[in-house]
PDB file of C-alpha atoms in Angstrom:
ATOM      1  CA  UNK A 137     -27.216  19.246  13.549  1.00  0.00           C
ATOM      2  CA  UNK A 138     -25.132  19.554  10.637  1.00  0.00           C
ATOM      3  CA  UNK A 139     -22.345  17.081   9.080  1.00  0.00           C
ATOM      4  CA  UNK A 140     -19.064  18.705   7.815  1.00  0.00           C
ATOM      5  CA  UNK A 141     -17.532  17.176   4.815  1.00  0.00           C
ATOM      6  CA  UNK A 142     -13.537  16.243   5.232  1.00  0.00           C
ATOM      7  CA  UNK A 143     -11.817  15.175   2.359  1.00  0.00           C
ATOM      8  CA  UNK A 144      -9.252  13.588   4.763  1.00  0.00           C
ATOM      9  CA  UNK A 145     -12.778  11.143   5.476  1.00  0.00           C
ATOM     10  CA  UNK A 146     -14.443  10.846   2.361  1.00  0.00           C
ATOM     11  CA  UNK A 147     -13.336   7.675   0.243  1.00  0.00           C
ATOM     12  CA  UNK A 148     -13.136   8.100  -3.116  1.00  0.00           C
ATOM     13  CA  UNK A 149     -11.226  11.306  -2.722  1.00  0.00           C
ATOM     14  CA  UNK A 150      -8.954   9.029  -0.443  1.00  0.00           C
ATOM     15  CA  UNK A 151      -8.714   6.592  -4.349  1.00  0.00           C
ATOM     16  CA  UNK A 152      -8.572   9.361  -6.665  1.00  0.00           C
ATOM     17  CA  UNK A 153      -5.835  10.615  -4.847  1.00  0.00           C
ATOM     18  CA  UNK A 154      -3.970   7.340  -3.997  1.00  0.00           C
ATOM     19  CA  UNK A 155      -3.976   6.201  -7.974  1.00  0.00           C
ATOM     20  CA  UNK A 156      -3.020   9.527  -8.288  1.00  0.00           C
ATOM     21  CA  UNK A 157      -0.736   9.019  -6.470  1.00  0.00           C
ATOM     22  CA  UNK A 158       0.939   6.614  -7.879  1.00  0.00           C
ATOM     23  CA  UNK A 159       0.885   8.275 -12.069  1.00  0.00           C
ATOM     24  CA  UNK A 160       2.999  11.274 -10.201  1.00  0.00           C
ATOM     25  CA  UNK A 161       5.756   8.809  -8.910  1.00  0.00           C
ATOM     26  CA  UNK A 162       5.425   6.255 -11.181  1.00  0.00           C
ATOM     27  CA  UNK A 163       6.618   8.947 -13.725  1.00  0.00           C
ATOM     28  CA  UNK A 164       9.388   9.953 -11.775  1.00  0.00           C
ATOM     29  CA  UNK A 165      10.835   7.202 -12.129  1.00  0.00           C
ATOM     30  CA  UNK A 166      10.330   5.623  -8.785  1.00  0.00           C
ATOM     31  CA  UNK A 167       8.659   3.042  -6.576  1.00  0.00           C
ATOM     32  CA  UNK A 168       5.047   4.955  -5.358  1.00  0.00           C
ATOM     33  CA  UNK A 169       4.710   3.669  -1.343  1.00  0.00           C
ATOM     34  CA  UNK A 170       0.863   4.987  -3.070  1.00  0.00           C
ATOM     35  CA  UNK A 171       0.438   2.136  -4.658  1.00  0.00           C
ATOM     36  CA  UNK A 172       1.348  -0.847  -2.202  1.00  0.00           C
ATOM     37  CA  UNK A 173      -0.999   1.873   0.477  1.00  0.00           C
ATOM     38  CA  UNK A 174      -3.806   1.324  -2.443  1.00  0.00           C
ATOM     39  CA  UNK A 175      -3.711  -2.295  -2.575  1.00  0.00           C
ATOM     40  CA  UNK A 176      -3.412  -2.574   1.708  1.00  0.00           C
ATOM     41  CA  UNK A 177      -6.470  -0.665   2.208  1.00  0.00           C
ATOM     42  CA  UNK A 178      -9.128  -0.776  -0.936  1.00  0.00           C
ATOM     43  CA  UNK A 179      -8.534  -5.036  -1.800  1.00  0.00           C
ATOM     44  CA  UNK A 180     -11.098  -7.186  -0.218  1.00  0.00           C
ATOM     45  CA  UNK A 181     -11.739  -4.293   2.923  1.00  0.00           C
ATOM     46  CA  UNK A 182     -14.501  -2.701   4.159  1.00  0.00           C
ATOM     47  CA  UNK A 183     -13.005   0.619   2.654  1.00  0.00           C
ATOM     48  CA  UNK A 184     -13.339  -0.289  -0.847  1.00  0.00           C
ATOM     49  CA  UNK A 185     -16.473  -1.971  -0.134  1.00  0.00           C
ATOM     50  CA  UNK A 186     -17.047   1.598   0.535  1.00  0.00           C
ATOM     51  CA  UNK A 187     -15.042   2.900  -2.067  1.00  0.00           C
ATOM     52  CA  UNK A 188     -18.017   0.999  -4.328  1.00  0.00           C
ATOM     53  CA  UNK A 189     -20.806   3.375  -3.877  1.00  0.00           C
ATOM     54  CA  UNK A 190     -18.115   5.763  -5.022  1.00  0.00           C
ATOM     55  CA  UNK A 191     -16.786   4.025  -7.888  1.00  0.00           C
ATOM     56  CA  UNK A 192     -21.068   2.687  -9.293  1.00  0.00           C
ATOM     57  CA  UNK A 193     -22.103   6.723  -8.224  1.00  0.00           C
ATOM     58  CA  UNK A 194     -19.519   8.636 -10.436  1.00  0.00           C
ATOM     59  CA  UNK A 195     -19.941   6.149 -13.051  1.00  0.00           C
ATOM     60  CA  UNK A 196     -24.262   7.109 -13.885  1.00  0.00           C
ATOM     61  CA  UNK A 197     -24.883  10.078 -16.064  1.00  0.00           C
ATOM     62  CA  UNK A 198     -27.961  10.661 -18.224  1.00  0.00           C
ATOM     63  CA  UNK A 199     -30.779   8.640 -16.267  1.00  0.00           C
ATOM     64  CA  UNK A 200     -33.738   9.593 -15.933  1.00  0.00           C
ATOM     65  CA  UNK A 201     -35.107  10.347 -13.314  1.00  0.00           C
ATOM     66  CA  UNK A 202     -37.123   7.397 -11.887  1.00  0.00           C
ATOM     67  CA  UNK A 203     -33.800   5.504 -12.459  1.00  0.00           C
ATOM     68  CA  UNK A 204     -31.305   8.799 -10.149  1.00  0.00           C
ATOM     69  CA  UNK A 205     -33.237   7.770  -7.541  1.00  0.00           C
ATOM     70  CA  UNK A 206     -33.045   3.930  -7.589  1.00  0.00           C
ATOM     71  CA  UNK A 207     -29.546   4.533  -7.275  1.00  0.00           C
ATOM     72  CA  UNK A 208     -29.552   6.905  -4.822  1.00  0.00           C
ATOM     73  CA  UNK A 209     -31.989   4.712  -2.359  1.00  0.00           C
ATOM     74  CA  UNK A 210     -30.109   1.253  -3.857  1.00  0.00           C
ATOM     75  CA  UNK A 211     -26.879   3.188  -2.981  1.00  0.00           C
ATOM     76  CA  UNK A 212     -27.857   4.000   1.025  1.00  0.00           C
ATOM     77  CA  UNK A 213     -29.023   0.703   1.561  1.00  0.00           C
ATOM     78  CA  UNK A 214     -26.421  -0.876   0.827  1.00  0.00           C
ATOM     79  CA  UNK A 215     -23.875   1.362   3.211  1.00  0.00           C
ATOM     80  CA  UNK A 216     -26.199   0.356   5.850  1.00  0.00           C
ATOM     81  CA  UNK A 217     -24.853  -2.738   5.643  1.00  0.00           C
ATOM     82  CA  UNK A 218     -21.426  -2.038   6.215  1.00  0.00           C
ATOM     83  CA  UNK A 219     -18.896  -2.282   9.206  1.00  0.00           C
ATOM     84  CA  UNK A 220     -19.231   1.551   9.894  1.00  0.00           C
ATOM     85  CA  UNK A 221     -16.638   1.347  12.579  1.00  0.00           C
ATOM     86  CA  UNK A 222     -14.119  -1.388  10.390  1.00  0.00           C
ATOM     87  CA  UNK A 223     -14.518   1.639   8.224  1.00  0.00           C
ATOM     88  CA  UNK A 224     -13.666   4.661   9.820  1.00  0.00           C
ATOM     89  CA  UNK A 225     -10.820   2.565  12.183  1.00  0.00           C
ATOM     90  CA  UNK A 226      -9.077   2.281   8.397  1.00  0.00           C
ATOM     91  CA  UNK A 227      -9.712   5.138   7.095  1.00  0.00           C
ATOM     92  CA  UNK A 228      -6.892   6.640  10.234  1.00  0.00           C
ATOM     93  CA  UNK A 229      -5.113   4.138   9.816  1.00  0.00           C
ATOM     94  CA  UNK A 230      -5.048   5.148   6.130  1.00  0.00           C
ATOM     95  CA  UNK A 231      -4.585   8.659   6.611  1.00  0.00           C
ATOM     96  CA  UNK A 232      -1.352   7.889   9.001  1.00  0.00           C
ATOM     97  CA  UNK A 233       0.772   5.449   6.602  1.00  0.00           C
ATOM     98  CA  UNK A 234      -0.377   7.908   4.046  1.00  0.00           C
ATOM     99  CA  UNK A 235       0.636  10.679   6.657  1.00  0.00           C
ATOM    100  CA  UNK A 236       4.302   8.267   6.483  1.00  0.00           C
ATOM    101  CA  UNK A 237       5.092   9.013   2.729  1.00  0.00           C
ATOM    102  CA  UNK A 238       3.874  11.623   2.311  1.00  0.00           C
ATOM    103  CA  UNK A 239       3.114  15.497   3.285  1.00  0.00           C
ATOM    104  CA  UNK A 240      -0.352  16.134   3.357  1.00  0.00           C
ATOM    105  CA  UNK A 241      -0.867  18.831   2.427  1.00  0.00           C
ATOM    106  CA  UNK A 242       0.545  18.576  -1.146  1.00  0.00           C
ATOM    107  CA  UNK A 243      -1.216  14.772  -1.540  1.00  0.00           C
ATOM    108  CA  UNK A 244      -4.932  16.321  -0.803  1.00  0.00           C
ATOM    109  CA  UNK A 245      -3.579  19.661  -3.275  1.00  0.00           C
ATOM    110  CA  UNK A 246      -5.335  18.755  -6.110  1.00  0.00           C
ATOM    111  CA  UNK A 247      -8.906  19.886  -7.803  1.00  0.00           C
ATOM    112  CA  UNK A 248     -10.907  17.029  -8.964  1.00  0.00           C
ATOM    113  CA  UNK A 249     -13.772  17.693 -10.959  1.00  0.00           C
ATOM    114  CA  UNK A 250     -16.465  15.716  -9.477  1.00  0.00           C
ATOM    115  CA  UNK A 251     -15.590  17.078  -5.786  1.00  0.00           C
ATOM    116  CA  UNK A 252     -18.269  19.087  -5.075  1.00  0.00           C
ATOM    117  CA  UNK A 253     -20.464  14.736  -5.766  1.00  0.00           C
ATOM    118  CA  UNK A 254     -17.496  12.694  -3.950  1.00  0.00           C
ATOM    119  CA  UNK A 255     -18.794  15.848  -0.741  1.00  0.00           C
ATOM    120  CA  UNK A 256     -22.145  16.001  -1.070  1.00  0.00           C
ATOM    121  CA  UNK A 257     -22.016  11.351  -0.653  1.00  0.00           C
ATOM    122  CA  UNK A 258     -20.153  11.375   1.022  1.00  0.00           C
ATOM    123  CA  UNK A 259     -22.330  13.761   3.410  1.00  0.00           C
ATOM    124  CA  UNK A 260     -25.206  11.810   2.597  1.00  0.00           C
ATOM    125  CA  UNK A 261     -24.386   9.021   3.840  1.00  0.00           C
ATOM    126  CA  UNK A 262     -22.639  10.455   7.179  1.00  0.00           C
ATOM    127  CA  UNK A 263     -26.211  11.894   7.996  1.00  0.00           C
ATOM    128  CA  UNK A 264     -28.486   8.952   7.141  1.00  0.00           C
ATOM    129  CA  UNK A 265     -25.557   6.373   9.292  1.00  0.00           C
ATOM    130  CA  UNK A 266     -25.200   8.199  11.904  1.00  0.00           C
ATOM    131  CA  UNK A 267     -27.330   7.754  15.319  1.00  0.00           C
ATOM    132  CA  UNK A 268     -29.520  10.795  16.237  1.00  0.00           C
ATOM    133  CA  UNK A 269     -27.524  12.785  13.678  1.00  0.00           C
ATOM    134  CA  UNK A 270     -31.304  14.913  11.203  1.00  0.00           C
ATOM    135  CA  UNK A 271     -30.552  17.584   9.187  1.00  0.00           C
ATOM    136  CA  UNK A 272     -33.498  17.794   6.857  1.00  0.00           C
ATOM    137  CA  UNK A 273     -32.042  20.669   4.838  1.00  0.00           C
ATOM    138  CA  UNK A 274     -29.186  19.190   4.179  1.00  0.00           C
ATOM    139  CA  UNK A 275     -30.196  15.810   2.867  1.00  0.00           C
ATOM    140  CA  UNK A 276     -32.478  17.274   0.734  1.00  0.00           C
ATOM    141  CA  UNK A 277     -29.567  19.820  -0.236  1.00  0.00           C
ATOM    142  CA  UNK A 278     -27.400  16.795  -1.180  1.00  0.00           C
ATOM    143  CA  UNK A 279     -29.865  14.651  -2.400  1.00  0.00           C
ATOM    144  CA  UNK A 280     -30.155  17.182  -5.651  1.00  0.00           C
ATOM    145  CA  UNK A 281     -26.273  17.328  -5.736  1.00  0.00           C
ATOM    146  CA  UNK A 282     -26.714  14.181  -6.685  1.00  0.00           C
ATOM    147  CA  UNK A 283     -29.205  13.331  -8.709  1.00  0.00           C
ATOM    148  CA  UNK A 284     -28.702  16.390 -10.912  1.00  0.00           C
ATOM    149  CA  UNK A 285     -24.959  13.923 -11.624  1.00  0.00           C
ATOM    150  CA  UNK A 286     -27.606  10.676 -11.708  1.00  0.00           C
ATOM    151  CA  UNK A 287     -29.478  12.891 -14.610  1.00  0.00           C
ATOM    152  CA  UNK A 288     -26.749  15.026 -15.627  1.00  0.00           C
ATOM    153  CA  UNK A 289     -27.410  14.738 -20.213  1.00  0.00           C
ATOM    154  CA  UNK A 290     -23.752  13.343 -21.582  1.00  0.00           C
ATOM    155  CA  UNK A 291     -22.468  16.823 -23.951  1.00  0.00           C
ATOM    156  CA  UNK A 292     -19.063  16.812 -25.767  1.00  0.00           C
ATOM    157  CA  UNK A 293     -17.599  18.945 -23.449  1.00  0.00           C
ATOM    158  CA  UNK A 294     -18.458  16.079 -20.357  1.00  0.00           C
ATOM    159  CA  UNK A 295     -19.339  19.143 -18.070  1.00  0.00           C
ATOM    160  CA  UNK A 296     -20.188  16.119 -15.564  1.00  0.00           C
ATOM    161  CA  UNK A 297     -17.934  13.777 -16.004  1.00  0.00           C
ATOM    162  CA  UNK A 298     -14.597  13.388 -14.517  1.00  0.00           C
ATOM    163  CA  UNK A 299     -12.591  14.527 -17.213  1.00  0.00           C
ATOM    164  CA  UNK A 300      -9.245  13.471 -16.780  1.00  0.00           C
ATOM    165  CA  UNK A 301     -11.364   9.674 -16.996  1.00  0.00           C
ATOM    166  CA  UNK A 302     -13.257  11.088 -20.512  1.00  0.00           C
ATOM    167  CA  UNK A 303     -10.384  12.330 -22.172  1.00  0.00           C
ATOM    168  CA  UNK A 304      -8.003   8.366 -20.701  1.00  0.00           C
ATOM    169  CA  UNK A 305     -11.842   7.018 -22.240  1.00  0.00           C
ATOM    170  CA  UNK A 306     -11.516   8.814 -26.212  1.00  0.00           C
ATOM    171  CA  UNK A 307      -7.573   9.076 -25.908  1.00  0.00           C
ATOM    172  CA  UNK A 308      -6.412   8.186 -29.731  1.00  0.00           C
ATOM    173  CA  UNK A 309      -2.716   5.458 -29.320  1.00  0.00           C
ATOM    174  CA  UNK A 310      -1.012   7.370 -28.891  1.00  0.00           C
ATOM    175  CA  UNK A 311      -2.497   8.681 -25.387  1.00  0.00           C
ATOM    176  CA  UNK A 312      -4.374   5.930 -24.849  1.00  0.00           C
ATOM    177  CA  UNK A 313      -1.214   4.528 -21.520  1.00  0.00           C
ATOM    178  CA  UNK A 314      -2.143   7.429 -19.401  1.00  0.00           C
ATOM    179  CA  UNK A 315      -4.754   5.059 -18.613  1.00  0.00           C
ATOM    180  CA  UNK A 316      -4.531   3.985 -15.165  1.00  0.00           C
ATOM    181  CA  UNK A 317      -5.095   0.920 -14.851  1.00  0.00           C
ATOM    182  CA  UNK A 318      -1.582   0.583 -17.181  1.00  0.00           C
ATOM    183  CA  UNK A 319      -0.156   2.761 -15.178  1.00  0.00           C
ATOM    184  CA  UNK A 320      -0.947   0.225 -12.295  1.00  0.00           C
ATOM    185  CA  UNK A 321       0.373  -3.035 -14.070  1.00  0.00           C
ATOM    186  CA  UNK A 322       2.759  -2.419 -16.074  1.00  0.00           C
ATOM    187  CA  UNK A 323       3.765   1.427 -15.987  1.00  0.00           C
ATOM    188  CA  UNK A 324       7.241   0.621 -15.569  1.00  0.00           C
ATOM    189  CA  UNK A 325       8.123  -2.053 -17.731  1.00  0.00           C
ATOM    190  CA  UNK A 326       6.215  -0.659 -20.119  1.00  0.00           C
ATOM    191  CA  UNK A 327       7.114   2.665 -20.650  1.00  0.00           C
ATOM    192  CA  UNK A 328      11.491   2.613 -19.871  1.00  0.00           C
ATOM    193  CA  UNK A 329      12.210   3.351 -22.778  1.00  0.00           C
ATOM    194  CA  UNK A 330      10.969   6.859 -22.167  1.00  0.00           C
ATOM    195  CA  UNK A 331      14.060   9.968 -22.645  1.00  0.00           C
ATOM    196  CA  UNK A 332      12.860  11.472 -19.371  1.00  0.00           C
ATOM    197  CA  UNK A 333      11.957  15.010 -20.326  1.00  0.00           C
ATOM    198  CA  UNK A 334       8.417  13.044 -22.626  1.00  0.00           C
ATOM    199  CA  UNK A 335       8.139  11.433 -18.756  1.00  0.00           C
ATOM    200  CA  UNK A 336       7.952  15.212 -16.709  1.00  0.00           C
ATOM    201  CA  UNK A 337       5.505  16.144 -19.665  1.00  0.00           C
ATOM    202  CA  UNK A 338       3.253  13.028 -19.278  1.00  0.00           C
ATOM    203  CA  UNK A 339       3.196  13.937 -15.888  1.00  0.00           C
ATOM    204  CA  UNK A 340       2.241  16.362 -15.944  1.00  0.00           C
ATOM    205  CA  UNK A 341      -0.274  16.107 -18.086  1.00  0.00           C
ATOM    206  CA  UNK A 342      -1.829  13.617 -16.180  1.00  0.00           C
ATOM    207  CA  UNK A 343      -1.593  15.591 -12.974  1.00  0.00           C
ATOM    208  CA  UNK A 344      -2.855  19.150 -14.414  1.00  0.00           C
ATOM    209  CA  UNK A 345      -4.967  17.446 -16.585  1.00  0.00           C
ATOM    210  CA  UNK A 346      -7.802  19.566 -14.129  1.00  0.00           C
ATOM    211  CA  UNK A 347      -5.759  22.017 -13.636  1.00  0.00           C
ATOM    212  CA  UNK A 348      -6.873  23.960 -17.096  1.00  0.00           C
ATOM    213  CA  UNK A 349      -3.939  27.959 -16.569  1.00  0.00           C
ATOM    214  CA  UNK A 350      -1.421  25.596 -15.782  1.00  0.00           C
ATOM    215  CA  UNK A 351      -1.656  23.033 -18.782  1.00  0.00           C
ATOM    216  CA  UNK A 352      -1.560  25.669 -21.142  1.00  0.00           C
ATOM    217  CA  UNK A 353       1.386  27.126 -18.975  1.00  0.00           C
ATOM    218  CA  UNK A 354       3.562  24.462 -18.509  1.00  0.00           C
ATOM    219  CA  UNK A 355       2.449  23.227 -23.182  1.00  0.00           C
ATOM    220  CA  UNK A 356       3.242  27.377 -23.135  1.00  0.00           C
ATOM    221  CA  UNK A 357       6.966  26.323 -21.407  1.00  0.00           C
ATOM    222  CA  UNK A 358       7.916  23.669 -23.754  1.00  0.00           C
ATOM    223  CA  UNK A 359       7.045  25.283 -26.367  1.00  0.00           C
ATOM    224  CA  UNK A 360       9.174  27.952 -26.400  1.00  0.00           C
ATOM    225  CA  UNK A 361      11.655  24.926 -24.700  1.00  0.00           C
ATOM    226  CA  UNK A 362      11.835  22.790 -27.946  1.00  0.00           C
ATOM    227  CA  UNK A 363      11.834  25.424 -30.871  1.00  0.00           C
ATOM    228  CA  UNK A 364      14.826  27.138 -28.955  1.00  0.00           C
ATOM    229  CA  UNK A 365      16.190  23.910 -29.158  1.00  0.00           C
ATOM    230  CA  UNK A 366      15.465  22.475 -32.637  1.00  0.00           C
ATOM    231  CA  UNK A 367      16.825  25.717 -33.140  1.00  0.00           C
ATOM    232  CA  UNK A 368      20.496  25.189 -31.952  1.00  0.00           C
ATOM    233  CA  UNK A 369      20.898  22.171 -32.902  1.00  0.00           C
ATOM    234  CA  UNK A 370      19.622  22.627 -36.679  1.00  0.00           C
ATOM    235  CA  UNK A 371      22.927  24.644 -37.195  1.00  0.00           C
ATOM    236  CA  UNK A 372      24.665  21.538 -36.122  1.00  0.00           C
ATOM    237  CA  UNK A 373      23.081  19.895 -39.128  1.00  0.00           C
ATOM    238  CA  UNK A 374      25.381  18.797 -41.883  1.00  0.00           C
ATOM    239  CA  UNK A 375      22.712  17.783 -44.413  1.00  0.00           C
ATOM    240  CA  UNK A 376      20.442  21.165 -45.929  1.00  0.00           C
ATOM    241  CA  UNK A 377      17.904  18.652 -46.461  1.00  0.00           C
ATOM    242  CA  UNK A 378      17.345  17.460 -43.106  1.00  0.00           C
ATOM    243  CA  UNK A 379      18.486  20.895 -42.340  1.00  0.00           C
ATOM    244  CA  UNK A 380      15.441  22.674 -45.086  1.00  0.00           C
ATOM    245  CA  UNK A 381      12.915  20.189 -42.816  1.00  0.00           C
ATOM    246  CA  UNK A 382      13.887  20.807 -39.544  1.00  0.00           C
ATOM    247  CA  UNK A 383      13.136  24.679 -39.944  1.00  0.00           C
ATOM    248  CA  UNK A 384      10.181  24.105 -41.554  1.00  0.00           C
ATOM    249  CA  UNK A 385       8.928  22.436 -37.854  1.00  0.00           C
ATOM    250  CA  UNK A 386      10.668  24.483 -36.371  1.00  0.00           C
ATOM    251  CA  UNK A 387       8.131  27.175 -37.610  1.00  0.00           C
ATOM    252  CA  UNK A 388       4.834  24.921 -37.767  1.00  0.00           C
ATOM    253  CA  UNK A 389       5.486  24.849 -33.719  1.00  0.00           C
ATOM    254  CA  UNK A 390       3.306  27.713 -32.309  1.00  0.00           C
ATOM    255  CA  UNK A 391       2.735  29.284 -29.081  1.00  0.00           C
ATOM    256  CA  UNK A 392      -1.028  28.904 -28.736  1.00  0.00           C
ATOM    257  CA  UNK A 393      -3.097  31.348 -28.555  1.00  0.00           C
ATOM    258  CA  UNK A 394      -4.576  32.807 -24.971  1.00  0.00           C
ATOM    259  CA  UNK A 395      -8.764  31.316 -26.191  1.00  0.00           C
ATOM    260  CA  UNK A 396      -6.826  27.858 -27.380  1.00  0.00           C
ATOM    261  CA  UNK A 397      -6.943  24.827 -25.710  1.00  0.00           C
ATOM    262  CA  UNK A 398      -4.221  22.257 -24.467  1.00  0.00           C
ATOM    263  CA  UNK A 399      -5.426  18.428 -26.191  1.00  0.00           C
ATOM    264  CA  UNK A 400      -4.357  15.269 -26.152  1.00  0.00           C
ATOM    265  CA  UNK A 401      -3.194  15.838 -29.743  1.00  0.00           C
ATOM    266  CA  UNK A 402      -1.267  18.398 -28.066  1.00  0.00           C
ATOM    267  CA  UNK A 403       0.685  15.645 -25.634  1.00  0.00           C
ATOM    268  CA  UNK A 404       1.340  13.390 -27.964  1.00  0.00           C
ATOM    269  CA  UNK A 405       3.477  16.643 -30.791  1.00  0.00           C
ATOM    270  CA  UNK A 406       4.856  17.874 -27.704  1.00  0.00           C
ATOM    271  CA  UNK A 407       6.501  13.773 -27.490  1.00  0.00           C
ATOM    272  CA  UNK A 408       7.080  13.858 -30.784  1.00  0.00           C
ATOM    273  CA  UNK A 409       9.665  16.559 -30.739  1.00  0.00           C
ATOM    274  CA  UNK A 410      11.146  15.178 -28.122  1.00  0.00           C
ATOM    275  CA  UNK A 411      11.687  11.704 -30.049  1.00  0.00           C
ATOM    276  CA  UNK A 412      13.204  14.206 -33.092  1.00  0.00           C
ATOM    277  CA  UNK A 413      15.246  16.322 -31.167  1.00  0.00           C
ATOM    278  CA  UNK A 414      16.954  13.054 -29.202  1.00  0.00           C
ATOM    279  CA  UNK A 415      17.228  11.308 -32.315  1.00  0.00           C
ATOM    280  CA  UNK A 416      19.257  14.657 -34.434  1.00  0.00           C
ATOM    281  CA  UNK A 417      21.091  14.644 -30.734  1.00  0.00           C
ATOM    282  CA  UNK A 418      21.866  11.521 -31.664  1.00  0.00           C
ATOM    283  CA  UNK A 419      23.428  11.772 -35.840  1.00  0.00           C
ATOM    284  CA  UNK A 420      25.085  15.368 -34.775  1.00  0.00           C
ATOM    285  CA  UNK A 421      27.028  12.940 -32.452  1.00  0.00           C
ATOM    286  CA  UNK A 422      27.890  10.693 -35.437  1.00  0.00           C
ATOM    287  CA  UNK A 423      29.345  14.002 -37.861  1.00  0.00           C
TER     288      UNK A 423
END
């Protein structure tokens, strides 16, 4: 019998989507039910202990084949010590609680960079922890997928790592506050002074980090909007030196080429442009 993957039951996917929902809610300026749900179901729980297996797997790459096999075997053995009945009940209650606050179709409608690895690990654990369920072809296929992840070399374009986490880890000071841990702990307090349009930009960069076409479309639209706003504000600016500088900035801001990739630096640029717009609006309001 073949075990089918279910993203609704995949512990790793459930955790990551809850973190993303917390990010979205926080940047919308509202309390996030997902934060309490995450704490309730993943802190000191059997479901939380199973998530640690996913976390351990996803953190490791560039291993030798021998070490990769040891990791897989250790994770499988560890999974057998968990209370499968408790995990099943907690997942059922978790989904029911998510459904109270969010539309499930929208909640699960996200592309995850490591979806294939999540799916392979979930399916492998289900097969090996379900009595009388044996599908050698499926076991081998899933193990190969996991071993490919574990032995993948770390390369500059990060094809085999979670792109959103990589970007946060490598971000400079201008974007480091996007890290999930900071969002979970004190985002509202620390960044309460951000302009609503800046929060909109942060939200889109986080939620679309794995959807490059959408991110580029959003960035392009914002560039056009910023150029138009700066031009309009500059007509009201009385200081000639300032007008010249603003015109130079408008000329510098370019719509990205078709082959261009949107990066963290582009995010910082947008945030700074909106700082400039806010400053000009303040100055012009005083004139």
